[in-house]
mmCIF file of N, CA, C and O in Angstrom:
data_model
loop_
_atom_site.group_PDB
_atom_site.id
_atom_site.type_symbol
_atom_site.label_atom_id
_atom_site.label_comp_id
_atom_site.label_asym_id
_atom_site.label_seq_id
_atom_site.Cartn_x
_atom_site.Cartn_y
_atom_site.Cartn_z
ATOM 1 N N UNK A 260 88.309 72.557 82.115
ATOM 2 C CA UNK A 260 88.572 71.717 80.823
ATOM 3 C C UNK A 260 90.107 72.272 79.686
ATOM 4 O O UNK A 260 89.883 73.304 80.043
ATOM 5 N N UNK A 261 90.356 70.937 79.026
ATOM 6 C CA UNK A 261 91.201 71.663 78.298
ATOM 7 C C UNK A 261 91.003 71.207 76.865
ATOM 8 O O UNK A 261 89.651 70.479 76.634
ATOM 9 N N UNK A 262 91.194 72.297 76.029
ATOM 10 C CA UNK A 262 90.756 71.572 74.444
ATOM 11 C C UNK A 262 91.113 71.042 73.528
ATOM 12 O O UNK A 262 92.330 72.013 72.784
ATOM 13 N N UNK A 263 90.835 69.739 73.661
ATOM 14 C CA UNK A 263 91.600 69.044 72.845
ATOM 15 C C UNK A 263 91.517 69.489 71.424
ATOM 16 O O UNK A 263 90.478 69.530 70.805
ATOM 17 N N UNK A 264 92.145 68.608 70.310
ATOM 18 C CA UNK A 264 92.241 69.059 68.893
ATOM 19 C C UNK A 264 90.815 68.450 68.771
ATOM 20 O O UNK A 264 90.885 68.628 67.348
ATOM 21 N N UNK A 265 90.798 66.697 69.291
ATOM 22 C CA UNK A 265 89.915 65.995 68.473
ATOM 23 C C UNK A 265 88.389 66.614 68.516
ATOM 24 O O UNK A 265 86.890 66.254 68.062
ATOM 25 N N UNK A 266 88.799 67.753 70.223
ATOM 26 C CA UNK A 266 86.745 68.202 70.343
ATOM 27 C C UNK A 266 86.944 69.561 70.168
ATOM 28 O O UNK A 266 85.885 70.034 70.942
ATOM 29 N N UNK A 267 87.630 69.979 68.657
ATOM 30 C CA UNK A 267 87.096 71.398 68.246
ATOM 31 C C UNK A 267 86.205 71.808 68.305
ATOM 32 O O UNK A 267 85.511 73.078 68.701
ATOM 33 N N UNK A 268 84.783 71.052 68.212
ATOM 34 C CA UNK A 268 83.284 71.442 68.017
ATOM 35 C C UNK A 268 83.078 71.763 69.271
ATOM 36 O O UNK A 268 81.874 72.575 69.596
ATOM 37 N N UNK A 269 83.177 71.486 70.011
ATOM 38 C CA UNK A 269 82.957 71.903 71.897
ATOM 39 C C UNK A 269 83.611 72.781 72.667
ATOM 40 O O UNK A 269 83.401 72.857 73.440
ATOM 41 N N UNK A 270 84.887 73.493 71.762
ATOM 42 C CA UNK A 270 85.540 74.571 72.344
ATOM 43 C C UNK A 270 84.947 75.463 73.283
ATOM 44 O O UNK A 270 84.741 75.256 74.523
ATOM 45 N N UNK A 271 83.584 76.180 72.654
ATOM 46 C CA UNK A 271 82.842 76.865 73.184
ATOM 47 C C UNK A 271 82.198 76.668 73.987
ATOM 48 O O UNK A 271 82.271 77.445 75.338
ATOM 49 N N UNK A 272 81.433 75.342 74.148
ATOM 50 C CA UNK A 272 81.062 74.453 75.347
ATOM 51 C C UNK A 272 81.866 74.684 76.744
ATOM 52 O O UNK A 272 81.169 75.080 77.525
ATOM 53 N N UNK A 273 82.702 73.935 76.676
ATOM 54 C CA UNK A 273 83.958 74.411 77.418
ATOM 55 C C UNK A 273 84.142 75.241 78.305
ATOM 56 O O UNK A 273 84.548 75.762 79.292
ATOM 57 N N UNK A 274 84.348 76.586 77.021
ATOM 58 C CA UNK A 274 84.574 77.911 78.065
ATOM 59 C C UNK A 274 83.481 78.540 78.257
ATOM 60 O O UNK A 274 83.658 79.150 79.694
ATOM 61 N N UNK A 275 82.241 77.969 78.304
ATOM 62 C CA UNK A 275 81.103 78.552 78.952
ATOM 63 C C UNK A 275 80.845 77.596 79.964
ATOM 64 O O UNK A 275 80.719 78.290 81.078
ATOM 65 N N UNK A 276 81.165 76.430 80.260
ATOM 66 C CA UNK A 276 81.016 75.406 81.755
ATOM 67 C C UNK A 276 82.205 75.963 82.295
ATOM 68 O O UNK A 276 82.070 76.009 83.491
ATOM 69 N N UNK A 277 83.246 75.936 82.096
ATOM 70 C CA UNK A 277 84.643 76.528 82.796
ATOM 71 C C UNK A 277 83.756 78.387 83.765
ATOM 72 O O UNK A 277 84.003 78.066 84.358
ATOM 73 N N UNK A 278 83.457 79.374 82.455
ATOM 74 C CA UNK A 278 82.837 80.081 83.477
ATOM 75 C C UNK A 278 82.027 79.936 84.596
ATOM 76 O O UNK A 278 81.451 80.666 85.501
ATOM 77 N N UNK A 279 80.586 78.694 83.675
ATOM 78 C CA UNK A 279 80.123 78.769 85.447
ATOM 79 C C UNK A 279 80.742 77.909 86.690
ATOM 80 O O UNK A 279 80.348 78.042 87.481
ATOM 81 N N UNK A 280 81.468 76.968 86.253
ATOM 82 C CA UNK A 280 82.061 77.186 87.492
ATOM 83 C C UNK A 280 82.948 77.805 87.873
ATOM 84 O O UNK A 280 83.064 78.041 89.747
ATOM 85 N N UNK A 281 83.526 78.926 87.283
ATOM 86 C CA UNK A 281 84.523 79.853 87.876
ATOM 87 C C UNK A 281 83.255 80.702 89.096
ATOM 88 O O UNK A 281 83.686 81.473 90.102
ATOM 89 N N UNK A 282 82.010 80.786 88.044
ATOM 90 C CA UNK A 282 80.846 81.696 88.781
ATOM 91 C C UNK A 282 80.622 81.246 90.149
ATOM 92 O O UNK A 282 80.391 81.797 91.145
ATOM 93 N N UNK A 283 80.202 80.023 90.363
ATOM 94 C CA UNK A 283 79.932 79.208 91.291
ATOM 95 C C UNK A 283 81.233 79.012 92.389
ATOM 96 O O UNK A 283 80.761 79.210 93.270
ATOM 97 N N UNK A 284 82.391 78.468 91.670
ATOM 98 C CA UNK A 284 83.687 79.008 93.170
ATOM 99 C C UNK A 284 83.436 80.304 93.712
ATOM 100 O O UNK A 284 83.796 80.609 94.693
ATOM 101 N N UNK A 285 83.562 81.363 92.863
ATOM 102 C CA UNK A 285 83.119 82.944 93.551
ATOM 103 C C UNK A 285 82.302 82.555 94.486
ATOM 104 O O UNK A 285 82.250 83.524 95.548
ATOM 105 N N UNK A 286 80.822 82.495 94.278
ATOM 106 C CA UNK A 286 79.632 82.904 95.064
ATOM 107 C C UNK A 286 80.050 81.742 96.378
ATOM 108 O O UNK A 286 79.755 82.534 97.232
ATOM 109 N N UNK A 287 80.660 80.980 96.464
ATOM 110 C CA UNK A 287 80.850 80.084 97.801
ATOM 111 C C UNK A 287 81.595 80.557 98.082
ATOM 112 O O UNK A 287 81.230 80.659 99.462
ATOM 113 N N UNK A 288 82.941 81.119 97.798
ATOM 114 C CA UNK A 288 84.034 81.810 98.465
ATOM 115 C C UNK A 288 83.433 83.118 98.874
ATOM 116 O O UNK A 288 83.578 83.293 100.083
ATOM 117 N N UNK A 289 82.070 84.152 98.316
ATOM 118 C CA UNK A 289 81.579 85.297 98.670
ATOM 119 C C UNK A 289 81.183 84.896 100.070
ATOM 120 O O UNK A 289 80.595 85.730 100.840
ATOM 121 N N UNK A 290 80.282 83.567 99.925
ATOM 122 C CA UNK A 290 79.336 83.646 101.845
ATOM 123 C C UNK A 290 79.685 82.356 102.249
ATOM 124 O O UNK A 290 79.709 82.116 103.108
ATOM 125 N N UNK A 291 81.228 82.507 102.134
ATOM 126 C CA UNK A 291 82.090 81.476 103.367
ATOM 127 C C UNK A 291 82.743 82.282 103.875
ATOM 128 O O UNK A 291 83.188 83.250 104.103
ATOM 129 N N UNK A 292 82.476 81.949 105.662
ATOM 130 C CA UNK A 292 82.730 82.110 106.800
ATOM 131 C C UNK A 292 83.891 82.404 107.108
ATOM 132 O O UNK A 292 84.222 83.050 108.133
ATOM 133 N N UNK A 293 85.058 81.077 106.351
ATOM 134 C CA UNK A 293 86.517 80.490 106.724
ATOM 135 C C UNK A 293 87.188 81.926 106.691
ATOM 136 O O UNK A 293 88.399 81.317 106.913
ATOM 137 N N UNK A 294 87.136 82.552 105.795
ATOM 138 C CA UNK A 294 88.527 83.128 105.164
ATOM 139 C C UNK A 294 89.262 82.351 103.916
ATOM 140 O O UNK A 294 89.734 83.090 103.253
ATOM 141 N N UNK A 295 89.006 80.750 103.656
ATOM 142 C CA UNK A 295 89.131 79.855 103.006
ATOM 143 C C UNK A 295 88.342 79.978 101.394
ATOM 144 O O UNK A 295 87.264 79.245 101.830
ATOM 145 N N UNK A 296 88.629 79.635 100.072
ATOM 146 C CA UNK A 296 87.382 79.242 99.663
ATOM 147 C C UNK A 296 87.327 77.936 99.710
ATOM 148 O O UNK A 296 88.152 77.184 99.797
ATOM 149 N N UNK A 297 85.889 77.684 99.819
ATOM 150 C CA UNK A 297 85.547 76.131 99.685
ATOM 151 C C UNK A 297 85.817 75.038 98.901
ATOM 152 O O UNK A 297 85.664 73.781 98.377
ATOM 153 N N UNK A 298 86.305 75.905 97.508
ATOM 154 C CA UNK A 298 86.334 75.189 96.548
ATOM 155 C C UNK A 298 87.284 75.831 95.252
ATOM 156 O O UNK A 298 87.273 77.515 95.750
ATOM 157 N N UNK A 299 88.066 75.946 94.557
ATOM 158 C CA UNK A 299 88.968 76.434 93.668
ATOM 159 C C UNK A 299 88.850 76.000 92.376
ATOM 160 O O UNK A 299 89.261 74.491 92.504
ATOM 161 N N UNK A 300 88.839 76.340 91.780
ATOM 162 C CA UNK A 300 88.790 76.013 90.311
ATOM 163 C C UNK A 300 90.064 75.965 89.846
ATOM 164 O O UNK A 300 90.942 76.766 89.545
ATOM 165 N N UNK A 301 90.525 74.856 89.023
ATOM 166 C CA UNK A 301 92.060 74.671 88.856
ATOM 167 C C UNK A 301 91.528 74.905 86.800
ATOM 168 O O UNK A 301 91.091 74.380 86.713
ATOM 169 N N UNK A 302 92.067 76.120 86.789
ATOM 170 C CA UNK A 302 91.805 76.385 85.064
ATOM 171 C C UNK A 302 93.179 75.911 84.601
ATOM 172 O O UNK A 302 94.445 76.888 83.981
ATOM 173 N N UNK A 303 93.663 74.784 83.719
ATOM 174 C CA UNK A 303 94.523 73.842 83.068
ATOM 175 C C UNK A 303 94.072 74.866 81.806
ATOM 176 O O UNK A 303 95.131 74.841 80.883
ATOM 177 N N UNK A 304 93.112 75.123 81.164
ATOM 178 C CA UNK A 304 93.026 75.673 79.875
ATOM 179 C C UNK A 304 93.842 76.941 79.556
ATOM 180 O O UNK A 304 94.558 76.827 78.219
ATOM 181 N N UNK A 305 94.076 78.043 80.495
ATOM 182 C CA UNK A 305 95.104 78.917 79.963
ATOM 183 C C UNK A 305 96.067 78.519 79.897
ATOM 184 O O UNK A 305 96.786 79.096 79.263
ATOM 185 N N UNK A 306 96.801 77.945 80.830
ATOM 186 C CA UNK A 306 98.312 77.451 80.637
ATOM 187 C C UNK A 306 97.884 75.919 78.968
ATOM 188 O O UNK A 306 99.534 76.651 78.798
ATOM 189 N N UNK A 307 97.251 75.444 79.084
ATOM 190 C CA UNK A 307 97.430 74.727 77.556
ATOM 191 C C UNK A 307 97.130 75.850 76.061
ATOM 192 O O UNK A 307 98.259 76.118 74.774
ATOM 193 N N UNK A 308 96.518 77.100 76.782
ATOM 194 C CA UNK A 308 96.134 77.976 75.263
ATOM 195 C C UNK A 308 97.949 79.005 75.674
ATOM 196 O O UNK A 308 98.178 79.387 74.115
ATOM 197 N N UNK A 309 98.085 79.275 76.441
ATOM 198 C CA UNK A 309 99.241 80.108 76.461
ATOM 199 C C UNK A 309 100.726 79.694 76.076
ATOM 200 O O UNK A 309 101.228 79.851 75.722
ATOM 201 N N UNK A 310 100.708 77.953 76.194
ATOM 202 C CA UNK A 310 101.699 77.072 75.349
ATOM 203 C C UNK A 310 101.547 76.858 73.744
ATOM 204 O O UNK A 310 101.791 76.641 72.831
ATOM 205 N N UNK A 311 100.230 77.409 73.339
ATOM 206 C CA UNK A 311 99.750 77.339 71.736
ATOM 207 C C UNK A 311 99.349 76.275 71.751
ATOM 208 O O UNK A 311 98.915 75.348 70.790
ATOM 209 N N UNK A 312 99.070 75.373 72.717
ATOM 210 C CA UNK A 312 98.121 73.757 72.887
ATOM 211 C C UNK A 312 98.585 72.721 71.806
ATOM 212 O O UNK A 312 97.874 72.320 71.076
ATOM 213 N N UNK A 313 99.887 72.696 72.108
ATOM 214 C CA UNK A 313 100.765 71.781 70.713
ATOM 215 C C UNK A 313 99.852 70.227 70.592
ATOM 216 O O UNK A 313 99.566 69.335 71.499
ATOM 217 N N UNK A 314 99.813 69.537 69.617
ATOM 218 C CA UNK A 314 99.107 68.862 69.814
ATOM 219 C C UNK A 314 100.940 67.537 70.137
ATOM 220 O O UNK A 314 100.236 66.837 70.860
ATOM 221 N N UNK A 315 101.661 67.731 70.584
ATOM 222 C CA UNK A 315 102.553 66.648 71.386
ATOM 223 C C UNK A 315 102.307 66.926 72.771
ATOM 224 O O UNK A 315 102.517 65.709 73.061
ATOM 225 N N UNK A 316 101.540 67.526 73.175
ATOM 226 C CA UNK A 316 101.164 67.393 74.850
ATOM 227 C C UNK A 316 99.681 65.787 74.822
ATOM 228 O O UNK A 316 99.032 66.210 75.775
ATOM 229 N N UNK A 317 99.303 65.546 73.537
ATOM 230 C CA UNK A 317 97.906 64.823 73.634
ATOM 231 C C UNK A 317 98.720 63.431 73.007
ATOM 232 O O UNK A 317 99.567 63.397 72.089
ATOM 233 N N UNK A 318 98.476 62.345 73.320
ATOM 234 C CA UNK A 318 98.247 60.614 72.528
ATOM 235 C C UNK A 318 97.683 61.406 71.141
ATOM 236 O O UNK A 318 97.305 62.195 70.537
ATOM 237 N N UNK A 319 97.849 60.147 70.488
ATOM 238 C CA UNK A 319 97.421 60.064 69.029
ATOM 239 C C UNK A 319 95.706 59.906 68.669
ATOM 240 O O UNK A 319 95.673 60.413 67.481
ATOM 241 N N UNK A 320 95.179 59.432 70.050
ATOM 242 C CA UNK A 320 93.722 60.284 69.372
ATOM 243 C C UNK A 320 93.268 61.600 69.521
ATOM 244 O O UNK A 320 91.912 61.519 69.717
ATOM 245 N N UNK A 321 94.413 62.205 70.386
ATOM 246 C CA UNK A 321 93.603 63.700 70.117
ATOM 247 C C UNK A 321 92.923 64.314 71.210
ATOM 248 O O UNK A 321 92.266 65.048 71.039
ATOM 249 N N UNK A 322 92.725 63.526 71.896
ATOM 250 C CA UNK A 322 91.847 63.279 73.066
ATOM 251 C C UNK A 322 92.771 63.263 74.196
ATOM 252 O O UNK A 322 92.684 63.912 75.571
ATOM 253 N N UNK A 323 93.524 62.024 74.546
ATOM 254 C CA UNK A 323 93.811 62.058 75.515
ATOM 255 C C UNK A 323 95.453 63.010 75.743
ATOM 256 O O UNK A 323 96.314 63.176 74.365
ATOM 257 N N UNK A 324 95.956 62.970 76.973
ATOM 258 C CA UNK A 324 97.236 63.643 77.148
ATOM 259 C C UNK A 324 98.573 62.386 76.811
ATOM 260 O O UNK A 324 98.490 61.249 77.263
ATOM 261 N N UNK A 325 99.485 62.930 76.394
ATOM 262 C CA UNK A 325 100.748 62.303 75.992
ATOM 263 C C UNK A 325 101.215 61.744 77.285
ATOM 264 O O UNK A 325 100.635 63.154 78.431
ATOM 265 N N UNK A 326 102.421 61.471 77.642
ATOM 266 C CA UNK A 326 103.551 61.327 78.637
ATOM 267 C C UNK A 326 103.726 62.929 78.914
ATOM 268 O O UNK A 326 104.079 63.375 80.162
ATOM 269 N N UNK A 327 104.380 63.771 77.627
ATOM 270 C CA UNK A 327 104.080 65.547 78.472
ATOM 271 C C UNK A 327 103.713 65.755 78.689
ATOM 272 O O UNK A 327 103.248 67.274 79.770
ATOM 273 N N UNK A 328 102.400 65.456 78.232
ATOM 274 C CA UNK A 328 101.020 66.197 78.354
ATOM 275 C C UNK A 328 100.511 66.178 79.964
ATOM 276 O O UNK A 328 100.848 67.153 80.666
ATOM 277 N N UNK A 329 100.971 64.388 80.498
ATOM 278 C CA UNK A 329 100.324 64.299 81.694
ATOM 279 C C UNK A 329 101.123 64.870 82.986
ATOM 280 O O UNK A 329 101.011 65.242 83.395
ATOM 281 N N UNK A 330 102.759 64.953 82.547
ATOM 282 C CA UNK A 330 104.001 65.686 82.738
ATOM 283 C C UNK A 330 103.514 66.955 83.347
ATOM 284 O O UNK A 330 103.333 67.833 84.069
ATOM 285 N N UNK A 331 102.961 68.043 82.619
ATOM 286 C CA UNK A 331 102.617 69.068 82.683
ATOM 287 C C UNK A 331 101.342 69.406 83.714
ATOM 288 O O UNK A 331 101.351 70.544 84.654
ATOM 289 N N UNK A 332 100.494 68.406 83.205
ATOM 290 C CA UNK A 332 99.579 68.163 84.503
ATOM 291 C C UNK A 332 99.346 68.527 86.109
ATOM 292 O O UNK A 332 99.199 68.797 86.864
ATOM 293 N N UNK A 333 99.945 67.547 85.793
ATOM 294 C CA UNK A 333 100.873 66.982 86.820
ATOM 295 C C UNK A 333 101.708 68.035 88.179
ATOM 296 O O UNK A 333 101.218 68.382 88.855
ATOM 297 N N UNK A 334 102.293 68.943 86.861
ATOM 298 C CA UNK A 334 102.935 69.626 87.891
ATOM 299 C C UNK A 334 101.975 70.649 88.024
ATOM 300 O O UNK A 334 102.471 71.708 89.100
ATOM 301 N N UNK A 335 100.845 71.587 87.374
ATOM 302 C CA UNK A 335 100.037 72.693 87.636
ATOM 303 C C UNK A 335 99.063 71.736 88.637
ATOM 304 O O UNK A 335 99.122 73.024 89.390
ATOM 305 N N UNK A 336 98.734 70.577 88.736
ATOM 306 C CA UNK A 336 98.146 69.765 90.052
ATOM 307 C C UNK A 336 98.649 70.534 91.247
ATOM 308 O O UNK A 336 98.137 70.845 92.389
ATOM 309 N N UNK A 337 99.659 70.121 91.271
ATOM 310 C CA UNK A 337 101.075 70.313 92.337
ATOM 311 C C UNK A 337 101.081 71.401 93.219
ATOM 312 O O UNK A 337 101.065 72.216 94.176
ATOM 313 N N UNK A 338 100.965 72.347 91.687
ATOM 314 C CA UNK A 338 101.070 73.641 92.168
ATOM 315 C C UNK A 338 99.744 74.311 93.057
ATOM 316 O O UNK A 338 99.653 74.846 93.749
ATOM 317 N N UNK A 339 98.324 74.023 92.279
ATOM 318 C CA UNK A 339 97.334 74.110 92.345
ATOM 319 C C UNK A 339 97.277 74.001 94.118
ATOM 320 O O UNK A 339 96.530 74.936 94.577
ATOM 321 N N UNK A 340 97.728 72.552 94.276
ATOM 322 C CA UNK A 340 97.062 72.388 95.319
ATOM 323 C C UNK A 340 97.722 72.846 96.612
ATOM 324 O O UNK A 340 97.618 73.008 98.114
ATOM 325 N N UNK A 341 98.950 73.292 96.479
ATOM 326 C CA UNK A 341 99.755 73.853 97.733
ATOM 327 C C UNK A 341 99.602 75.515 97.564
ATOM 328 O O UNK A 341 100.037 75.882 98.314
ATOM 329 N N UNK A 342 98.549 76.140 96.749
ATOM 330 C CA UNK A 342 97.651 77.453 97.019
ATOM 331 C C UNK A 342 96.739 77.305 97.617
ATOM 332 O O UNK A 342 95.158 76.732 96.331
ATOM 333 N N UNK A 343 95.973 77.163 98.494
ATOM 334 C CA UNK A 343 94.920 76.698 99.469
ATOM 335 C C UNK A 343 94.010 78.484 99.699
ATOM 336 O O UNK A 343 92.957 78.414 100.201
ATOM 337 N N UNK A 344 94.655 79.306 99.177
ATOM 338 C CA UNK A 344 94.117 80.715 99.382
ATOM 339 C C UNK A 344 93.220 81.338 98.399
ATOM 340 O O UNK A 344 92.685 82.539 97.736
ATOM 341 N N UNK A 345 93.397 80.309 96.950
ATOM 342 C CA UNK A 345 92.901 81.115 95.682
ATOM 343 C C UNK A 345 91.429 80.113 95.263
ATOM 344 O O UNK A 345 90.399 79.360 95.490
ATOM 345 N N UNK A 346 90.816 81.131 94.450
ATOM 346 C CA UNK A 346 89.523 80.771 94.166
ATOM 347 C C UNK A 346 89.284 80.421 92.644
ATOM 348 O O UNK A 346 88.807 79.279 92.434
ATOM 349 N N UNK A 347 90.526 80.447 91.786
ATOM 350 C CA UNK A 347 90.481 80.619 91.079
ATOM 351 C C UNK A 347 92.256 80.425 90.411
ATOM 352 O O UNK A 347 92.949 81.390 90.470
ATOM 353 N N UNK A 348 93.056 79.168 90.274
ATOM 354 C CA UNK A 348 93.964 78.646 90.159
ATOM 355 C C UNK A 348 94.166 78.857 88.466
ATOM 356 O O UNK A 348 94.103 77.897 87.916
ATOM 357 N N UNK A 349 94.839 79.396 88.125
ATOM 358 C CA UNK A 349 95.197 79.691 86.679
ATOM 359 C C UNK A 349 96.715 78.857 86.002
ATOM 360 O O UNK A 349 97.729 79.220 87.029
ATOM 361 N N UNK A 350 97.162 77.584 85.400
ATOM 362 C CA UNK A 350 97.984 77.073 84.862
ATOM 363 C C UNK A 350 98.892 78.127 83.995
ATOM 364 O O UNK A 350 98.220 78.791 83.609
ATOM 365 N N UNK A 351 100.173 78.211 84.546
ATOM 366 C CA UNK A 351 100.959 78.631 83.621
ATOM 367 C C UNK A 351 102.086 78.366 83.368
ATOM 368 O O UNK A 351 102.268 76.690 83.854
ATOM 369 N N UNK A 352 102.286 78.981 82.029
ATOM 370 C CA UNK A 352 103.574 78.331 81.245
ATOM 371 C C UNK A 352 105.148 78.359 81.269
ATOM 372 O O UNK A 352 105.832 77.585 81.051
ATOM 373 N N UNK A 353 104.958 79.098 82.534
ATOM 374 C CA UNK A 353 105.969 78.681 83.270
ATOM 375 C C UNK A 353 106.798 77.273 83.812
ATOM 376 O O UNK A 353 108.103 76.965 84.346
ATOM 377 N N UNK A 354 105.277 76.729 84.077
ATOM 378 C CA UNK A 354 105.176 74.948 85.212
ATOM 379 C C UNK A 354 105.648 74.601 83.709
ATOM 380 O O UNK A 354 104.897 73.237 83.720
ATOM 381 N N UNK A 355 106.696 74.633 82.788
ATOM 382 C CA UNK A 355 106.849 73.370 81.361
ATOM 383 C C UNK A 355 107.673 72.140 81.846
ATOM 384 O O UNK A 355 108.005 72.133 83.351
ATOM 385 N N UNK A 356 106.740 70.768 81.300
ATOM 386 C CA UNK A 356 107.281 69.867 81.670
ATOM 387 C C UNK A 356 108.559 69.891 81.843
ATOM 388 O O UNK A 356 109.660 70.456 81.269
ATOM 389 N N UNK A 357 109.793 68.957 82.387
ATOM 390 C CA UNK A 357 110.922 68.843 82.793
ATOM 391 C C UNK A 357 111.304 67.739 81.356
ATOM 392 O O UNK A 357 110.211 66.873 81.278
ATOM 393 N N UNK A 358 112.578 67.781 80.941
ATOM 394 C CA UNK A 358 112.733 66.992 79.899
ATOM 395 C C UNK A 358 113.200 65.504 80.537
ATOM 396 O O UNK A 358 112.807 65.084 81.768
ATOM 397 N N UNK A 359 111.959 64.300 80.213
ATOM 398 C CA UNK A 359 112.481 63.158 81.096
ATOM 399 C C UNK A 359 113.357 62.424 80.709
ATOM 400 O O UNK A 359 114.649 62.662 79.591
ATOM 401 N N UNK A 360 114.013 61.648 81.936
ATOM 402 C CA UNK A 360 115.627 61.070 81.555
ATOM 403 C C UNK A 360 115.302 59.947 80.456
ATOM 404 O O UNK A 360 114.380 59.319 80.229
ATOM 405 N N UNK A 361 116.653 59.803 79.909
ATOM 406 C CA UNK A 361 116.478 58.853 78.660
ATOM 407 C C UNK A 361 117.269 57.619 79.448
ATOM 408 O O UNK A 361 118.336 57.761 79.981
ATOM 409 N N UNK A 362 116.697 56.423 78.868
ATOM 410 C CA UNK A 362 117.709 55.230 79.362
ATOM 411 C C UNK A 362 118.945 55.061 79.135
ATOM 412 O O UNK A 362 118.898 55.612 77.595
ATOM 413 N N UNK A 363 120.125 55.011 79.972
ATOM 414 C CA UNK A 363 121.258 54.572 79.184
ATOM 415 C C UNK A 363 121.875 53.666 78.916
ATOM 416 O O UNK A 363 120.959 52.435 78.849
ATOM 417 N N UNK A 364 122.595 53.053 78.229
ATOM 418 C CA UNK A 364 123.291 51.271 78.186
ATOM 419 C C UNK A 364 123.701 51.206 79.067
ATOM 420 O O UNK A 364 123.814 51.207 80.137
#
């Protein structure tokens, strides 16, 4: 989960929920005989936190992502999907959104 600016009263619950998912993914991996984790937790919260979770990554409602936020999210998802060996994938701030092209005259 990501800690949206408009849901600050729920951030502790988000953290607890993420921990439960993390533990579940780890337990599935421990009992898997295939050598690959059957579930990977993708932790985008760590990436947003590392960037300071700026308001610019959210739409004006403070809940949904802005185009810059979705650009970042997309980069993280592509990276997470390419890593099939991890039980937990953490978003890295080094995968920052690229500047959007501006339309010329």
